[in-house]
Amino acid sequence: GQQVMQIPQYQHVQEGEDFTTYCNSSTTLSNIQWYKQRPGGHPVFLIQLVKSGEVKKQKRLTFQFGEAKKNSSLHITATQTTDVGTYFCAAIRTGNQFYFGTGTSLTVIP
Amino acid sequence: SAVISQKPSRDICQRGTSLTIQCQVDSQVTMMFWYRQQPGQSLTLIATANQGSEATYESGFVIDKFPISRPNLTFSTLTVSNMSPEDSSIYLCSVESADYEQYFGPGTRLTVT
């Protein structure tokens, strides 16, 4: 089936450093969502982007939807240990098919 | 947001047996989904369960292996049938809000020996 790829697969950062994960699709997306899954937990909804070129911020997190609606990014400024977890994008294609990206696992070293 | 519970939270089962996982939501929802997540992997959608109709299965998943019930707007079950070790995974149910946000249950961790 169609995949939504995320890079990098893993990222280790020192606390205080920035972090970015990228989400890429080969097809145009209706919307894109981002989820965070803490170790041992379940995915938790963070945000949804709908418009081409849209940028949204949540405190230290900045989310962007590409102009062509085929890619997205999540940027965390000055990471903290509470940011540890796996970040998934989830793409909604036309017809409301819903696919999770491959995920980026973030480790923050204190 | 919706509050979702799942039973059991975990189980260890012998190959060839079946396990039924329950998903309960604290509000009425139209769309419920079942996912599988293998260790260190992403979530794979198994099927969409709508009340009053047959579940819609994704490619690679079939009703005989993963029968689903959706008797009302707050409850669904997923059965993993004739289990093999390859079925060892975390199974999650989720519901969708009017804005397409998904809220997940805590998951059921299944180990098949």
Tab-separated table of C-alpha atoms in Angstrom:
chain	number	residue	atom	x	y	z
A	1	GLY	CA	0.000	0.000	0.000
A	2	GLN	CA	0.938	3.613	-0.168
A	3	GLN	CA	3.350	4.770	2.476
A	4	VAL	CA	4.010	7.993	4.242
A	5	MET	CA	7.710	8.194	4.943
A	6	GLN	CA	9.289	10.021	7.833
A	7	ILE	CA	12.910	10.949	8.304
A	8	PRO	CA	14.920	10.449	10.318
A	9	GLN	CA	13.847	7.132	11.809
A	10	TYR	CA	15.776	7.863	14.995
A	11	GLN	CA	17.212	11.040	16.480
A	12	HIS	CA	19.308	11.517	19.578
A	13	VAL	CA	19.774	15.078	20.767
A	14	GLN	CA	21.273	16.765	23.775
A	15	GLU	CA	18.740	18.515	25.923
A	16	GLY	CA	18.399	22.071	24.664
A	17	GLU	CA	19.140	21.236	21.038
A	18	ASP	CA	16.526	21.571	18.333
A	19	PHE	CA	14.844	18.653	16.565
A	20	THR	CA	13.032	18.306	13.258
A	21	THR	CA	11.191	15.407	11.692
A	22	TYR	CA	9.971	15.379	8.109
A	23	CYS	CA	6.991	13.612	6.614
A	24	ASN	CA	6.774	12.912	2.888
A	25	SER	CA	4.051	11.501	0.676
A	26	SER	CA	4.116	10.644	-2.999
A	27	THR	CA	0.519	11.800	-3.388
A	28	THR	CA	-1.355	14.944	-2.476
A	29	LEU	CA	-2.876	14.907	0.975
A	30	SER	CA	-6.169	16.342	2.160
A	31	ASN	CA	-4.933	17.018	5.657
A	32	ILE	CA	-2.030	15.983	7.799
A	33	GLN	CA	-1.995	15.297	11.501
A	34	TRP	CA	0.788	14.820	14.016
A	35	TYR	CA	0.757	12.462	16.985
A	36	LYS	CA	3.144	11.788	19.840
A	37	GLN	CA	3.550	8.383	21.419
A	38	ARG	CA	5.465	8.150	24.661
A	39	PRO	CA	7.287	4.884	25.375
A	40	GLY	CA	4.706	2.335	26.483
A	41	GLY	CA	1.846	4.685	25.681
A	42	HIS	CA	-0.626	5.228	22.910
A	43	PRO	CA	-0.569	7.923	20.219
A	44	VAL	CA	-1.863	11.293	21.337
A	45	PHE	CA	-3.160	13.846	18.859
A	46	LEU	CA	-1.058	17.010	18.617
A	47	ILE	CA	-2.348	19.027	15.674
A	48	GLN	CA	-3.975	19.006	12.268
A	49	LEU	CA	-2.906	21.009	9.224
A	50	VAL	CA	-5.300	21.588	6.378
A	51	LYS	CA	-4.174	24.448	4.176
A	52	SER	CA	-1.304	24.546	1.728
A	53	GLY	CA	1.690	26.239	3.340
A	54	GLU	CA	0.022	26.329	6.745
A	55	VAL	CA	2.199	26.885	9.824
A	56	LYS	CA	0.989	26.302	13.363
A	57	LYS	CA	2.790	26.667	16.658
A	58	GLN	CA	2.279	25.050	20.039
A	59	LYS	CA	4.784	26.525	22.503
A	60	ARG	CA	8.132	25.039	21.404
A	61	LEU	CA	6.595	22.975	18.582
A	62	THR	CA	6.193	24.332	15.056
A	63	PHE	CA	4.250	22.399	12.435
A	64	GLN	CA	4.324	23.122	8.721
A	65	PHE	CA	2.377	21.802	5.734
A	66	GLY	CA	4.087	22.015	2.362
A	67	GLU	CA	2.821	24.192	-0.458
A	68	ALA	CA	2.097	21.133	-2.604
A	69	LYS	CA	0.425	19.340	0.345
A	70	LYS	CA	2.766	16.386	-0.055
A	71	ASN	CA	5.052	16.979	2.900
A	72	SER	CA	5.089	18.305	6.422
A	73	SER	CA	7.533	18.974	9.215
A	74	LEU	CA	7.555	19.175	12.985
A	75	HIS	CA	10.237	21.265	14.631
A	76	ILE	CA	10.913	21.326	18.354
A	77	THR	CA	12.984	24.188	19.727
A	78	ALA	CA	15.220	23.611	22.747
A	79	THR	CA	14.222	20.015	23.437
A	80	GLN	CA	13.433	18.846	26.939
A	81	THR	CA	13.411	15.346	28.386
A	82	THR	CA	9.625	15.461	28.335
A	83	ASP	CA	9.801	15.554	24.525
A	84	VAL	CA	11.014	11.946	24.421
A	85	GLY	CA	8.818	9.661	22.336
A	86	THR	CA	7.940	8.730	18.796
A	87	TYR	CA	6.383	11.356	16.571
A	88	PHE	CA	4.070	10.175	13.830
A	89	CYS	CA	2.523	12.098	11.025
A	90	ALA	CA	-0.799	10.792	9.784
A	91	ALA	CA	-1.954	11.573	6.323
A	92	ILE	CA	-5.527	11.840	5.220
A	93	ARG	CA	-5.897	11.325	1.516
A	94	THR	CA	-8.966	11.907	-0.563
A	95	GLY	CA	-11.673	9.445	0.357
A	96	ASN	CA	-10.694	9.840	4.015
A	97	GLN	CA	-8.116	7.063	3.873
A	98	PHE	CA	-5.924	7.493	6.903
A	99	TYR	CA	-2.279	6.379	7.003
A	100	PHE	CA	0.317	6.764	9.706
A	101	GLY	CA	3.855	7.649	8.808
A	102	THR	CA	6.796	5.457	9.708
A	103	GLY	CA	7.578	7.571	12.775
A	104	THR	CA	10.629	9.313	14.219
A	105	SER	CA	11.861	8.182	17.608
A	106	LEU	CA	13.332	11.035	19.623
A	107	THR	CA	15.743	10.494	22.498
A	108	VAL	CA	16.771	13.496	24.553
A	109	ILE	CA	19.995	13.154	26.487
A	110	PRO	CA	19.988	15.183	29.720
B	1	SER	CA	-11.960	14.434	23.358
B	2	ALA	CA	-13.250	10.927	23.982
B	3	VAL	CA	-12.212	8.567	26.761
B	4	ILE	CA	-11.577	5.062	25.482
B	5	SER	CA	-10.969	1.878	27.405
B	6	GLN	CA	-9.814	-1.496	26.156
B	7	LYS	CA	-9.984	-4.956	27.630
B	8	PRO	CA	-7.842	-6.865	28.205
B	9	SER	CA	-4.813	-4.642	28.608
B	10	ARG	CA	-2.557	-7.576	27.875
B	11	ASP	CA	-2.773	-11.318	27.351
B	12	ILE	CA	-0.584	-14.289	26.608
B	13	CYS	CA	-2.286	-16.836	24.381
B	14	GLN	CA	-1.426	-20.159	22.841
B	15	ARG	CA	-1.232	-20.557	19.100
B	16	GLY	CA	-4.417	-21.740	17.472
B	17	THR	CA	-6.672	-20.011	19.986
B	18	SER	CA	-8.670	-16.795	19.571
B	19	LEU	CA	-8.831	-13.616	21.617
B	20	THR	CA	-11.562	-10.996	21.615
B	21	ILE	CA	-10.555	-7.436	22.458
B	22	GLN	CA	-13.173	-4.999	23.654
B	23	CYS	CA	-13.214	-1.246	23.069
B	24	GLN	CA	-15.562	1.034	25.012
B	25	VAL	CA	-16.006	4.765	24.370
B	26	ASP	CA	-17.589	7.235	26.779
B	27	SER	CA	-19.606	8.942	24.034
B	28	GLN	CA	-21.414	7.970	20.866
B	29	VAL	CA	-19.160	7.968	17.831
B	30	THR	CA	-19.743	7.046	14.234
B	31	MET	CA	-16.290	5.911	13.197
B	32	MET	CA	-14.210	3.416	15.147
B	33	PHE	CA	-10.943	1.994	13.945
B	34	TRP	CA	-8.738	-0.945	14.834
B	35	TYR	CA	-4.975	-0.722	14.443
B	36	ARG	CA	-2.056	-3.051	14.960
B	37	GLN	CA	1.327	-1.824	16.120
B	38	GLN	CA	4.244	-4.211	16.233
B	39	PRO	CA	7.156	-3.357	18.538
B	40	GLY	CA	9.095	-0.354	17.287
B	41	GLN	CA	6.863	0.015	14.279
B	42	SER	CA	4.200	2.365	13.062
B	43	LEU	CA	0.470	1.828	13.278
B	44	THR	CA	-1.235	-0.229	10.610
B	45	LEU	CA	-4.960	0.157	10.104
B	46	ILE	CA	-6.747	-3.184	10.230
B	47	ALA	CA	-10.302	-2.084	9.630
B	48	THR	CA	-12.917	0.608	10.048
B	49	ALA	CA	-15.968	-0.369	12.094
B	50	ASN	CA	-19.190	1.529	11.512
B	51	GLN	CA	-22.319	0.808	13.474
B	52	GLY	CA	-24.962	-1.019	11.506
B	53	SER	CA	-22.757	-2.140	8.654
B	54	GLU	CA	-19.970	-4.570	7.886
B	55	ALA	CA	-16.482	-3.515	8.827
B	56	THR	CA	-14.241	-2.322	6.023
B	57	TYR	CA	-10.893	-4.122	5.989
B	58	GLU	CA	-7.588	-2.817	4.710
B	59	SER	CA	-5.441	-4.721	2.280
B	60	GLY	CA	-3.841	-7.708	3.954
B	61	PHE	CA	-6.534	-8.130	6.606
B	62	VAL	CA	-9.556	-10.376	6.247
B	63	ILE	CA	-12.751	-10.860	8.161
B	64	ASP	CA	-12.135	-14.551	8.859
B	65	LYS	CA	-8.924	-13.696	10.690
B	66	PHE	CA	-10.065	-10.447	12.351
B	67	PRO	CA	-13.838	-10.484	12.774
B	68	ILE	CA	-15.190	-7.213	14.140
B	69	SER	CA	-18.450	-6.393	15.831
B	70	ARG	CA	-19.984	-2.944	16.265
B	71	PRO	CA	-23.292	-3.454	18.048
B	72	ASN	CA	-23.790	0.190	19.036
B	73	LEU	CA	-22.199	3.636	18.875
B	74	THR	CA	-20.047	3.208	21.993
B	75	PHE	CA	-18.654	-0.299	21.701
B	76	SER	CA	-16.708	-2.551	19.345
B	77	THR	CA	-14.821	-5.827	19.507
B	78	LEU	CA	-11.959	-7.209	17.473
B	79	THR	CA	-11.248	-10.935	17.500
B	80	VAL	CA	-7.849	-12.270	16.562
B	81	SER	CA	-8.606	-15.775	15.345
B	82	ASN	CA	-6.478	-18.901	15.102
B	83	MET	CA	-3.511	-17.010	16.469
B	84	SER	CA	0.106	-17.566	15.538
B	85	PRO	CA	3.242	-15.941	16.998
B	86	GLU	CA	3.171	-13.465	14.091
B	87	ASP	CA	0.001	-11.998	15.607
B	88	SER	CA	1.938	-10.859	18.665
B	89	SER	CA	1.454	-7.128	18.672
B	90	ILE	CA	-0.305	-4.222	20.311
B	91	TYR	CA	-3.870	-3.767	19.134
B	92	LEU	CA	-5.393	-0.306	19.470
B	93	CYS	CA	-8.853	0.997	18.889
B	94	SER	CA	-9.496	4.602	18.071
B	95	VAL	CA	-12.377	6.933	17.416
B	96	GLU	CA	-12.594	9.913	15.140
B	97	SER	CA	-13.904	13.328	16.061
B	98	ALA	CA	-15.895	15.552	13.761
B	99	ASP	CA	-12.595	17.216	12.772
B	100	TYR	CA	-10.982	13.855	11.913
B	101	GLU	CA	-8.803	13.882	15.031
B	102	GLN	CA	-8.192	10.366	16.300
B	103	TYR	CA	-8.301	9.400	19.950
B	104	PHE	CA	-6.758	6.098	20.921
B	105	GLY	CA	-7.432	3.552	23.580
B	106	PRO	CA	-4.567	2.371	25.783
B	107	GLY	CA	-4.013	-0.710	23.642
B	108	THR	CA	-4.009	-4.461	24.188
B	109	ARG	CA	-0.607	-6.113	24.256
B	110	LEU	CA	-0.936	-9.622	22.829
B	111	THR	CA	1.736	-12.283	23.025
B	112	VAL	CA	1.176	-15.569	21.224
B	113	THR	CA	3.304	-18.514	22.276
